[in-house]
CSV table of C-alpha atoms and ligand atoms in Angstrom, one decimal:
chain,number,residue,atom,x,y,z
M,160,MET,CA,106.5,95.8,93.0
M,161,PRO,CA,102.9,96.0,93.6
M,162,PRO,CA,101.0,92.9,94.6
M,163,ALA,CA,100.0,91.1,91.5
M,164,ARG,CA,96.4,91.8,92.0
M,165,PHE,CA,96.9,95.3,93.3
M,166,THR,CA,94.0,97.5,91.8
M,167,HIS,CA,93.2,101.1,93.0
M,168,THR,CA,89.5,102.5,93.0
M,169,PHE,CA,88.7,103.7,89.5
M,170,ALA,CA,91.0,101.0,87.8
M,171,GLY,CA,90.1,97.4,87.2
M,172,ASN,CA,87.6,98.2,84.3
M,173,PRO,CA,85.8,95.1,83.4
M,174,LEU,CA,84.6,96.1,80.0
M,175,ASP,CA,86.2,95.0,76.7
M,176,ARG,CA,86.7,98.6,75.1
M,177,MET,CA,86.9,97.2,71.6
M,178,GLY,CA,89.3,99.9,70.6
M,179,ASP,CA,90.2,98.4,67.3
M,180,SER,CA,86.5,98.6,66.2
M,181,ARG,CA,85.4,102.0,67.4
M,182,ALA,CA,86.5,103.5,64.0
M,183,ASP,CA,84.2,101.1,61.9
M,184,ALA,CA,81.0,103.1,61.5
M,185,ASP,CA,79.0,100.0,60.7
M,186,TRP,CA,80.3,98.2,63.7
M,187,VAL,CA,79.4,101.1,65.9
M,188,ALA,CA,75.9,101.5,64.4
M,189,ARG,CA,75.4,97.7,65.2
M,190,GLN,CA,76.2,98.4,68.8
M,191,LEU,CA,73.8,101.4,68.8
M,192,GLY,CA,71.0,99.1,67.4
M,193,HIS,CA,71.9,96.1,69.6
M,194,PRO,CA,68.7,95.1,71.4
M,195,ALA,CA,70.8,94.4,74.5
M,196,ALA,CA,72.5,97.8,74.3
M,197,ARG,CA,72.4,99.7,77.7
M,198,ALA,CA,73.8,103.1,78.8
M,199,VAL,CA,74.9,104.6,82.0
M,200,SER,CA,73.7,108.2,82.4
M,201,PHE,CA,75.6,111.2,83.4
M,202,TRP,CA,74.3,114.7,84.4
M,203,LYS,CA,76.6,117.6,85.3
M,204,GLY,CA,79.5,115.0,85.7
M,205,ARG,CA,77.4,112.8,88.0
M,206,PRO,CA,76.6,109.3,87.3
M,207,LEU,CA,73.1,107.8,87.9
M,208,VAL,CA,73.1,105.0,90.4
M,209,ASP,CA,70.8,102.2,91.2
M,210,GLY,CA,72.0,101.9,94.8
M,211,PRO,CA,75.2,102.6,96.6
M,212,GLU,CA,77.1,99.9,94.8
M,213,ARG,CA,76.0,99.9,91.2
M,214,LEU,CA,75.5,102.4,88.4
M,215,ALA,CA,72.1,102.3,86.7
M,216,ARG,CA,71.8,100.7,83.3
M,217,LEU,CA,69.1,102.0,81.0
M,218,PRO,CA,68.0,101.2,77.5
M,219,LEU,CA,69.5,103.6,75.0
M,220,PRO,CA,67.0,106.5,74.4
M,221,PRO,CA,66.0,106.4,70.8
M,222,GLY,CA,67.5,109.1,68.7
M,223,ALA,CA,70.2,110.2,71.1
M,224,ALA,CA,72.6,112.7,69.7
M,225,PRO,CA,75.9,111.1,68.7
M,226,GLU,CA,77.6,114.1,70.3
M,227,ARG,CA,76.4,113.0,73.7
M,228,LEU,CA,77.0,109.3,73.3
M,229,LEU,CA,80.1,107.3,74.3
M,230,PHE,CA,80.6,103.6,73.8
M,231,LEU,CA,82.3,102.3,76.9
M,232,GLY,CA,82.9,98.7,75.7
M,233,LEU,CA,81.3,95.3,75.8
M,234,GLU,CA,80.1,94.1,79.2
M,235,ASP,CA,79.5,90.2,79.0
M,236,GLY,CA,79.3,90.6,75.2
M,237,ASP,CA,76.6,93.3,75.2
M,238,PRO,CA,77.4,97.0,74.4
M,239,LEU,CA,77.4,99.4,77.1
M,240,TRP,CA,77.2,103.2,76.3
M,241,ALA,CA,77.4,106.2,78.3
M,242,ILE,CA,75.1,109.3,77.6
M,243,ASP,CA,75.8,112.7,78.8
M,244,HIS,CA,72.6,114.6,79.6
M,245,GLU,CA,72.6,118.3,79.3
M,246,GLY,CA,70.5,121.1,80.9
M,247,ASP,CA,69.7,122.3,84.3
M,248,ASP,CA,66.8,119.8,85.0
M,249,ALA,CA,68.1,116.4,86.0
M,250,PRO,CA,66.8,113.6,83.5
M,251,GLY,CA,65.6,111.5,86.4
M,252,PRO,CA,65.5,111.6,90.3
M,253,VAL,CA,68.1,114.1,91.1
M,254,GLU,CA,69.2,112.3,94.3
M,255,ARG,CA,70.4,109.3,92.3
M,256,PHE,CA,72.9,111.5,90.3
M,257,VAL,CA,75.8,111.1,92.9
M,258,GLU,CA,78.9,113.1,93.3
M,259,LEU,CA,81.5,110.4,92.2
M,260,ARG,CA,84.2,111.3,94.7
M,261,ALA,CA,81.8,110.8,97.4
M,262,ALA,CA,80.2,107.7,96.0
M,263,ALA,CA,83.5,106.0,94.7
M,264,PRO,CA,84.3,104.3,98.0
M,265,GLY,CA,81.0,102.5,98.1
M,266,LEU,CA,80.8,101.5,94.4
M,267,ALA,CA,81.8,98.1,93.5
M,268,PRO,CA,85.3,98.3,92.0
M,269,GLY,CA,84.4,97.7,88.4
M,270,GLU,CA,81.6,100.2,88.7
M,271,ALA,CA,83.9,102.9,89.9
M,272,ALA,CA,86.2,102.3,86.9
M,273,ILE,CA,83.3,102.4,84.5
M,274,ALA,CA,82.1,105.7,86.0
M,275,ALA,CA,85.8,107.1,85.8
M,276,GLN,CA,86.2,106.1,82.1
M,277,ALA,CA,82.8,107.8,81.0
M,278,ARG,CA,83.5,111.0,83.3
M,279,SER,CA,86.9,111.6,82.0
M,280,LEU,CA,85.8,111.3,78.4
M,281,PHE,CA,82.8,113.5,78.9
M,282,GLU,CA,84.9,116.2,80.7
M,283,TRP,CA,87.3,116.1,77.6
M,284,ARG,CA,84.3,116.4,75.2
M,285,ARG,CA,82.8,119.5,77.4
M,286,ARG,CA,86.3,121.2,77.2
M,287,HIS,CA,87.3,120.4,73.5
M,288,ARG,CA,84.3,121.3,71.5
M,289,PHE,CA,86.4,123.6,69.4
M,290,CYS,CA,89.2,122.6,67.2
M,291,ALA,CA,92.5,123.5,68.9
M,292,ASN,CA,94.1,124.1,65.6
M,293,CYS,CA,91.7,126.5,63.9
M,294,GLY,CA,89.0,127.3,66.4
M,295,GLN,CA,86.1,126.0,64.5
M,296,PRO,CA,83.5,123.7,66.2
M,297,SER,CA,84.7,119.9,65.9
M,298,ARG,CA,82.5,117.0,66.0
M,299,SER,CA,82.5,113.5,67.8
M,300,ILE,CA,83.5,110.4,65.8
M,301,ASP,CA,84.6,106.9,66.6
M,302,ALA,CA,81.7,106.4,69.1
M,303,GLY,CA,83.0,109.4,71.2
M,304,TRP,CA,86.7,108.5,71.1
M,305,LYS,CA,87.9,111.0,68.8
M,306,ARG,CA,87.0,114.6,67.4
M,307,VAL,CA,87.7,115.8,64.0
M,308,CYS,CA,87.5,119.4,62.6
M,309,PRO,CA,85.4,119.6,59.5
M,310,SER,CA,87.1,122.8,58.6
M,311,CYS,CA,90.8,121.9,58.6
M,312,ALA,CA,90.4,118.1,59.3
M,313,ALA,CA,92.5,118.0,62.3
M,314,GLU,CA,92.0,115.1,64.8
M,315,HIS,CA,91.8,115.4,68.4
M,316,PHE,CA,92.2,112.6,71.0
M,317,PRO,CA,91.2,112.3,74.6
M,318,ARG,CA,93.8,113.5,77.1
M,319,THR,CA,95.4,111.7,79.9
M,320,ASP,CA,97.4,114.1,82.1
M,321,PRO,CA,100.2,112.1,84.1
M,322,VAL,CA,100.7,113.3,87.6
M,323,VAL,CA,103.6,111.8,89.8
M,324,ILE,CA,102.7,111.3,93.3
M,325,MET,CA,105.6,110.3,95.6
M,326,LEU,CA,106.5,109.1,99.0
M,327,ALA,CA,109.8,110.4,99.8
M,328,LEU,CA,111.8,107.9,102.0
M,329,HIS,CA,115.0,108.5,104.1
M,330,ALA,CA,116.7,106.2,106.3
M,331,GLY,CA,118.3,107.7,109.3
M,332,ALA,CA,119.4,106.7,113.0
M,333,GLU,CA,115.8,106.3,114.0
M,334,GLY,CA,115.2,103.9,110.9
M,335,GLU,CA,113.3,104.9,107.7
M,336,ARG,CA,110.8,107.5,107.5
M,337,CYS,CA,108.3,108.7,105.0
M,338,LEU,CA,107.7,112.4,104.0
M,339,LEU,CA,104.2,113.9,103.9
M,340,GLY,CA,103.0,117.4,103.3
M,341,ARG,CA,100.0,119.6,103.7
M,342,GLN,CA,98.6,122.5,101.8
M,343,ALA,CA,96.9,125.4,103.6
M,344,ALA,CA,93.5,124.8,101.8
M,345,TRP,CA,93.1,121.3,103.2
M,346,PRO,CA,91.3,120.2,106.2
M,347,ALA,CA,93.3,120.7,109.4
M,348,GLY,CA,95.8,118.1,110.1
M,349,LEU,CA,95.4,116.3,106.8
M,350,PHE,CA,98.8,115.2,105.5
M,351,SER,CA,99.5,113.3,102.1
M,352,ALA,CA,102.2,112.3,99.6
M,353,LEU,CA,103.7,115.3,97.5
M,354,ALA,CA,102.5,115.3,93.8
M,355,GLY,CA,102.6,117.3,90.7
M,356,PHE,CA,102.0,117.3,86.9
M,357,VAL,CA,104.7,115.7,84.7
M,358,GLU,CA,105.9,118.6,82.4
M,359,PRO,CA,106.4,118.2,78.6
M,360,GLY,CA,110.0,116.7,77.9
M,361,GLU,CA,110.3,115.2,81.3
M,362,SER,CA,110.6,111.5,82.2
M,363,LEU,CA,108.6,110.4,85.5
M,364,GLU,CA,111.9,110.1,87.4
M,365,GLU,CA,112.7,113.8,86.5
M,366,GLY,CA,109.2,114.9,87.3
M,367,CYS,CA,109.4,113.3,90.6
M,368,ALA,CA,112.9,114.7,91.4
M,369,ARG,CA,111.7,118.2,90.3
M,370,GLU,CA,108.7,118.1,92.4
M,371,LEU,CA,110.8,117.0,95.4
M,372,LYS,CA,113.4,119.7,94.8
M,373,GLU,CA,110.7,122.5,94.4
M,374,GLU,CA,108.3,121.6,97.2
M,375,ALA,CA,110.7,120.3,99.8
M,376,GLY,CA,114.2,121.2,98.7
M,377,LEU,CA,115.2,117.6,98.6
M,378,GLU,CA,117.7,115.6,96.3
M,379,THR,CA,116.3,112.4,94.7
M,380,VAL,CA,118.7,109.5,94.9
M,381,ALA,CA,116.6,106.8,93.4
M,382,VAL,CA,113.0,106.4,92.1
M,383,ARG,CA,110.9,103.2,92.2
M,384,TYR,CA,107.6,102.7,90.6
M,385,HIS,CA,104.6,101.2,92.6
M,386,SER,CA,101.3,101.5,90.9
M,387,SER,CA,99.1,103.9,89.0
M,388,GLN,CA,95.4,105.1,89.3
M,389,PRO,CA,93.0,106.8,87.0
M,390,TRP,CA,91.6,109.9,88.5
M,391,PRO,CA,88.7,111.4,86.6
M,392,TRP,CA,89.0,115.0,87.7
M,393,PRO,CA,89.0,115.6,85.0
M,394,SER,CA,91.5,113.2,83.3
M,395,GLN,CA,94.7,112.5,85.5
M,396,LEU,CA,96.7,109.4,85.7
M,397,MET,CA,98.3,109.2,89.2
M,398,ILE,CA,101.8,107.5,89.0
M,399,GLY,CA,102.6,106.2,92.4
M,400,LEU,CA,106.4,106.3,93.1
M,401,PHE,CA,108.8,105.7,96.1
M,402,ALA,CA,111.7,108.2,96.0
M,403,GLU,CA,114.8,107.9,98.0
M,404,VAL,CA,116.1,111.1,99.0
M,405,ALA,CA,119.7,112.3,100.1
M,406,SER,CA,118.8,114.1,103.4
M,407,ASP,CA,116.0,114.7,105.7
M,408,GLU,CA,116.5,118.4,105.8
M,409,VAL,CA,113.5,120.0,104.2
M,410,GLU,CA,112.8,123.3,103.0
M,411,PRO,CA,109.0,123.7,102.3
M,412,ASP,CA,108.1,125.7,99.3
M,413,ALA,CA,106.0,128.6,100.9
M,414,VAL,CA,103.5,128.8,98.0
M,415,GLU,CA,102.2,125.4,97.7
M,416,ILE,CA,103.2,123.6,101.0
M,417,GLU,CA,102.2,124.7,104.4
M,418,GLU,CA,103.9,122.1,106.3
M,419,LEU,CA,106.3,119.1,105.6
M,420,ARG,CA,106.7,116.4,108.1
M,421,TRP,CA,108.6,113.1,108.5
M,422,PHE,CA,106.6,110.1,109.8
M,423,ALA,CA,108.3,106.9,111.3
M,424,ARG,CA,106.5,103.6,110.7
M,425,ASP,CA,104.8,103.5,113.9
M,426,GLU,CA,103.5,107.1,113.3
M,427,ALA,CA,102.4,106.2,109.7
M,428,ARG,CA,100.6,103.2,110.9
M,429,ALA,CA,98.5,105.2,113.4
M,430,LEU,CA,97.9,107.8,110.6
M,431,LEU,CA,96.4,105.1,108.4
M,432,GLU,CA,94.4,103.6,111.2
M,433,GLY,CA,93.0,107.0,112.1
M,434,ARG,CA,94.5,107.1,115.7
M,435,HIS,CA,97.3,109.7,115.2
M,436,PRO,CA,96.8,112.4,117.8
M,437,GLU,CA,97.0,115.4,115.5
M,438,ALA,CA,97.4,114.2,111.9
M,439,SER,CA,95.3,112.4,109.4
M,440,ALA,CA,96.0,110.5,106.0
M,441,PRO,CA,93.9,110.6,102.8
M,442,PRO,CA,91.2,107.8,102.7
M,443,PRO,CA,91.9,104.2,101.3
M,444,PHE,CA,90.6,104.9,97.9
M,445,ALA,CA,93.3,107.6,97.3
M,446,ILE,CA,96.8,106.3,96.0
M,447,ALA,CA,98.5,108.2,98.7
M,448,HIS,CA,96.9,106.0,101.4
M,449,GLN,CA,98.0,102.8,99.5
M,450,LEU,CA,101.5,104.0,99.0
M,451,ILE,CA,101.9,104.5,102.6
M,452,ARG,CA,100.3,101.3,103.3
M,453,ALA,CA,102.7,99.5,100.9
M,454,TRP,CA,105.7,101.1,102.5
M,455,LEU,CA,104.5,99.8,105.8
M,456,GLU,CA,104.1,96.3,104.5
G,220,ZN,ZN1,90.2,123.0,62.7
């Protein structure tokens, strides 16, 4: 079990999303016209910040097109929106529109979560402007949380794509070890937990077992859930698992995996603390780092 207060970067959103009110057009109009309504700004998928820790909150621009607006939720009772700016020219100081992956570790936890929420929704909007059923342009309703097709009346909802990310564990003569792998495209020496998309018609456990079979040739004996993390590139949900496997004999999938390696606890500790002689781990804001840490603890 994760600690009771365990919260990953991009989780722990402090807003009240008011999901049951967003379909009420009168209610949405009141949130738009509210004197205390504010908006966080995005341009090219980048949020506008006030400083390293906080997203900028600006008054809603008058006459903003509904297509580019998203209701995020109530913040201390006041409506908070997001606005997606389009075009090549930054609608403000370009250096304050930050790349979220680089900025996330410095943002206050709730701020990273709000940025992830808006970024995923805007990416979904950008990729789903046309009806997947009939191909006609669709339009945004429910304050940005749904799209409808005026031509065939199909309704389209934001996507969340589940990804299992698992730390395979095996207990042998020298104690329990965890399996990490690396892809050829990664920075030299970087090792992480294995991961893959859950396929349609598959449980999390089955997705985990299939990925370990495909990527490492391992048989999964048992799967245990640890925690999950929203990952807004563009809209993944990383589901962190521990997988007990039957053997430590691995066969790396030559296409995806360059190297697989078992790490004993002392080696894994050195990895997280950045003092391993030749290998490194993902940073603390990645769930892979937290899975290794949880296993060590
Ligand atoms: Zn349609």
